[in-house]
XYZ file of C-alpha atoms in Angstrom:
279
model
C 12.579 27.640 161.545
C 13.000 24.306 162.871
C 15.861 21.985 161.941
C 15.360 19.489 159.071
C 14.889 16.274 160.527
C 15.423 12.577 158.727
C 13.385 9.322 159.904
C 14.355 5.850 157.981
C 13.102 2.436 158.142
C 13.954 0.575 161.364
C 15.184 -2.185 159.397
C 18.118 0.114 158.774
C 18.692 0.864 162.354
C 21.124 -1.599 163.181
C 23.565 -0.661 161.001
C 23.633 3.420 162.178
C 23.463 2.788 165.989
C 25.833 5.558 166.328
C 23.380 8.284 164.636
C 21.048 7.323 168.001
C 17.406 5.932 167.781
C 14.244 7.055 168.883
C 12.042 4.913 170.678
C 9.966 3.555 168.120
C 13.361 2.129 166.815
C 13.449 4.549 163.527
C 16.827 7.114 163.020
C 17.141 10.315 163.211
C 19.596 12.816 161.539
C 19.890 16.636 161.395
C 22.079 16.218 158.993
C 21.607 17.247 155.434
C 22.414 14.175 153.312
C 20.415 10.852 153.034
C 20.918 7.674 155.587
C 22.117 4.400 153.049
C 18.416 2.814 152.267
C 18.750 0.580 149.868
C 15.341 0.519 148.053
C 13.206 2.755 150.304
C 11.367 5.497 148.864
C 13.008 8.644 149.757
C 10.304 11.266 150.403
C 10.269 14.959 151.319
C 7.474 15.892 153.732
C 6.281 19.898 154.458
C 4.184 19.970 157.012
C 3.775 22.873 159.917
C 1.688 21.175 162.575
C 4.590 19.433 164.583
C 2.552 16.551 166.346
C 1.316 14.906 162.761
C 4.252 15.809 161.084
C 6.313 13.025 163.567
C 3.434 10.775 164.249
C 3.131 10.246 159.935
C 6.982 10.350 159.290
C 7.452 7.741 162.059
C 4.506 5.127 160.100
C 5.342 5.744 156.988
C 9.066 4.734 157.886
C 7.284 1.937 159.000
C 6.063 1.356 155.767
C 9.809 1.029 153.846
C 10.056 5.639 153.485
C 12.893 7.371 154.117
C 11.520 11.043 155.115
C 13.355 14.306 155.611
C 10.534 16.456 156.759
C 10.523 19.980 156.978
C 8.212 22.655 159.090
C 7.747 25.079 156.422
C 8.583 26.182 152.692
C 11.744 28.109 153.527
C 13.209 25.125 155.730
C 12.545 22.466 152.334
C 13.861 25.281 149.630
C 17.185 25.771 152.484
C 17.557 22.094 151.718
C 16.968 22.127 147.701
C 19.879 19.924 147.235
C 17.898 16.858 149.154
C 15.388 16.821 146.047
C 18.383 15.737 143.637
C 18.022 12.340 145.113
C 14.272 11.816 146.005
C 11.406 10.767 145.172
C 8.345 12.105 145.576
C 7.174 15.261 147.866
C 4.446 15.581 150.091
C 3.134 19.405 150.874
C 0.723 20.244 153.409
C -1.681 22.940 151.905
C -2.079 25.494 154.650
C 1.850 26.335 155.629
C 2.585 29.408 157.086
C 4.236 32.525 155.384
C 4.676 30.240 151.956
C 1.544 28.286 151.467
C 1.688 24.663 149.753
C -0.096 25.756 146.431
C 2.267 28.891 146.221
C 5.716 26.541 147.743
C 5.168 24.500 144.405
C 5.527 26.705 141.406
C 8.887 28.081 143.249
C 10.348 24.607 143.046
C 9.567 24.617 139.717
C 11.276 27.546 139.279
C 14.154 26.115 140.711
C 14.520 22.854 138.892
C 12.942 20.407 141.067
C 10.896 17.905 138.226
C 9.681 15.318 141.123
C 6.248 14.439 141.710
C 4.259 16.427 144.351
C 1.407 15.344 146.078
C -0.772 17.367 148.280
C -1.976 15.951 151.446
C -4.110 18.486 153.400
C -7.444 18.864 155.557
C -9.382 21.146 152.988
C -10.362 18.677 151.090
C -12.494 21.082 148.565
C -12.724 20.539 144.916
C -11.366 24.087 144.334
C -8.393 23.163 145.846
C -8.150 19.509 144.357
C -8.575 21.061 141.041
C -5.714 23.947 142.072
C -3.205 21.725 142.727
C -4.003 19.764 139.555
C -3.769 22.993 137.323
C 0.013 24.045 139.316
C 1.132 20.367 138.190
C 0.567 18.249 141.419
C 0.370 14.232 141.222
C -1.825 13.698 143.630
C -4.122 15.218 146.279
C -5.244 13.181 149.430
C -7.667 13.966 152.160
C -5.473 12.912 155.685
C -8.468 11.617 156.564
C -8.171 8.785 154.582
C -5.602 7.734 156.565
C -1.875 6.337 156.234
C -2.999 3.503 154.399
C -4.574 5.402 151.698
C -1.119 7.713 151.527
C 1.427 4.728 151.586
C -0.619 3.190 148.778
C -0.885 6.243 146.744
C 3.081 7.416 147.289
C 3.712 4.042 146.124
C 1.867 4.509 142.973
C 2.985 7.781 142.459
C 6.329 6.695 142.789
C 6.579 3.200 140.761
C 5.084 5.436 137.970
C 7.401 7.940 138.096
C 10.125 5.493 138.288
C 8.586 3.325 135.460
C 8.755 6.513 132.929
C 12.428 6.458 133.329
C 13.802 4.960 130.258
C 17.097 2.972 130.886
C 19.095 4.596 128.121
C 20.162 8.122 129.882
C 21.312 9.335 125.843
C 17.725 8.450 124.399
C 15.962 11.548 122.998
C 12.582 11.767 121.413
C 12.677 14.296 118.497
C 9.799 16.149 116.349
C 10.729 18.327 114.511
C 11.229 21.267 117.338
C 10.936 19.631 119.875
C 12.978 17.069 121.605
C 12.075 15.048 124.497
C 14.939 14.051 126.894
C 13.789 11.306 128.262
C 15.713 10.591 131.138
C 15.273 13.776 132.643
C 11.795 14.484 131.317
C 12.626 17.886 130.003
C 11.000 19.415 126.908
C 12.810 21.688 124.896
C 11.376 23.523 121.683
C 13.895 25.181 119.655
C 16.723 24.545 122.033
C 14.657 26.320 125.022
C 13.335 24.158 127.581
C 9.945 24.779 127.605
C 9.550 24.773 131.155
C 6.895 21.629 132.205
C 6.326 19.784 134.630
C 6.616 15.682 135.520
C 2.669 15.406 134.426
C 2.849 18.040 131.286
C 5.673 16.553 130.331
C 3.973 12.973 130.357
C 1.408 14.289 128.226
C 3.625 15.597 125.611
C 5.597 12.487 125.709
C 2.164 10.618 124.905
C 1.206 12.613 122.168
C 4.249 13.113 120.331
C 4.700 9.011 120.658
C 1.627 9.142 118.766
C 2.009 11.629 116.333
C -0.811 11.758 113.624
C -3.319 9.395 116.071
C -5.329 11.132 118.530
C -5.299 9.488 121.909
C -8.143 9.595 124.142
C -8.800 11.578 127.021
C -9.066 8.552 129.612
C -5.326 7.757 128.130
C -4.095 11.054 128.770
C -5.506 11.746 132.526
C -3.670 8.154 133.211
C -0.522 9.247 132.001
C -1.153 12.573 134.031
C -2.084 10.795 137.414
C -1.701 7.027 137.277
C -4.191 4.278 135.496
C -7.496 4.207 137.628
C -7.470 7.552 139.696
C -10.250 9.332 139.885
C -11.022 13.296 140.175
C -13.603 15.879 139.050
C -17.020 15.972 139.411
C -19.081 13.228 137.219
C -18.515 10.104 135.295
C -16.738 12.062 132.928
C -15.034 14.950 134.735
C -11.654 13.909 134.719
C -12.064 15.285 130.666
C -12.072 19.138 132.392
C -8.817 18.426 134.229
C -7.215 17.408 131.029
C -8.525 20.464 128.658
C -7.074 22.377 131.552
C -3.574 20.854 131.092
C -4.037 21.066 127.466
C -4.628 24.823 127.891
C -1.635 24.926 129.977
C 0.754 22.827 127.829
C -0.027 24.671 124.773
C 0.240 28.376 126.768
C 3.961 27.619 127.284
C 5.058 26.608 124.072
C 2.865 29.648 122.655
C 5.207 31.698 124.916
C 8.123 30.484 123.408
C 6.813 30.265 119.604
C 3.491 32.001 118.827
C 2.984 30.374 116.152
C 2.821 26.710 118.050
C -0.525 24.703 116.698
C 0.952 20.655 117.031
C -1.852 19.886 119.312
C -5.018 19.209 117.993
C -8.216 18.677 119.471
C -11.120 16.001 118.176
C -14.079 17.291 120.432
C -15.278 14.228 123.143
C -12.851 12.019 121.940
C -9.108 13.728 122.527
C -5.627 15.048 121.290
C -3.207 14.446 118.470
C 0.304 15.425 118.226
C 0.714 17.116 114.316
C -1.872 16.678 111.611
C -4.376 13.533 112.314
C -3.817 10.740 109.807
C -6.755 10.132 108.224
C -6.342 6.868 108.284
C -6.416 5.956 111.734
């Protein structure tokens, strides 16, 4: 296992000479706490293969991103306490031991709410549509290059951040369930329900709404960001949200059997409760 490794912006460098600099001017710590980055996106990156692991963290520090990058699953979930104050994670698909598909529902597990996109080689739709069902963000070919990735952590991230009301006390109640809304948790019947960032965005949407359906297009926006695309067709992005329907409604089944709040209005999309007629 490899230590855990930190690169900042150089623009911080100055200011930390005694933590030492590499020479493309960006710091390095072994340490296990976060360098003072005022503003930067603080990002954890798994990724096995060593050589693009440094090359990426060192231009995306270019780019304003803190990074703590890690060389495998067990190295990030030894560090769990570094996701209480980041961002955004970026997982490499094929890691060894612990792949990236299989490292995500154990962070779940443990707590960790924060957005995860995938970036990986195997571009296949399989996969792409895998990640979407285990509650990634995102999914991005490296082949698209850093550009593509800074632009997309960046939207990932001002959404996530966006969410975020400013009132930490404001809850969302109906009826059994309560939305708490500045730690996007779902609870139903005092048991949290167990969803992620994106399921929990959905909910959020629909019981906002309750009684008006809101459209599929609406929903995969709130589940990704407004304008990305995925699926197969002019229309596929409608499977990825049935399937996160499906998903949504299996875990409050679990907890309640009897759960029905979501309702479906076939090629058009969801409502929260009984439709109002009227709308």
């Amino acid at each position: 296992m490899q230590n855990v490794l930190t690169i900042a912006p150089a623009a911080d460098a100055p200011a930390r000479n005694a933590m030492g600099l590499s020479a493309e001017g960006t710091v390095e710590t072994p340490d296990h706490a976060w360098p003072e980055t005022p503003g930067a996106i603080r990002l954890l990156f798994v990724e096995d293969d060593t050589y693009y692991r440094e090359v990426l963290a060192r231009e995306l520090a270019e780019h304003g991103f803190v990074i703590r990058s890690f060389a495998d699953a067990a190295s990030l979930l030894d560090s769990i306490a570094l996701a209480a104050d980041a961002d955004v994670i970026l997982l490499d698909w094929a890691l060894p031991r612990t792949s990236g598909i299989d490292l995500l529902p154990q962070l779940r597990r443990r707590g960790v709410a924060l957005p995860v996109v995938f970036l990986t080689g195997r571009a296949l739709t399989t996969h792409e549509s895998l990640a979407f069902d285990r509650g990634a963000i995102d999914f991005i070919d490296k082949a698209r290059g850093v550009e593509v990735v800074v632009r997309r952590l960046k939207r990932v991230v001002d959404t996530s951040r966006s969410a975020a009301p400013p009132d930490s006390e404001k809850l969302l109640v109906r009826g059994k369930l309560v939305l708490k809304q500045s730690i996007s948790r779902a609870t139903w019947g005092d048991v949290d329900v167990g969803l992620t960032v994106g399921e929990y965005n959905i909910v959020h949407l629909l019981a906002s709404n309750v009684g008006r359906y809101v459209t599929y297009r609406a929903i995969y926006d709130c589940l990704h960001y407004v304008g990305f695309i995925a699926g197969s067709g002019d229309d596929g992005y409608r499977a990825n949200v049935r399937s996160a329907i499906k998903r949504i409604r299996n875990k409050f089944r679990e907890l309640d059997p009897t759960f029905a709040e979501i309702e479906n209005y076939t090629a058009f999309g969801y409502c929260w409760g009984k439709p109002d007629n009227t709308t």
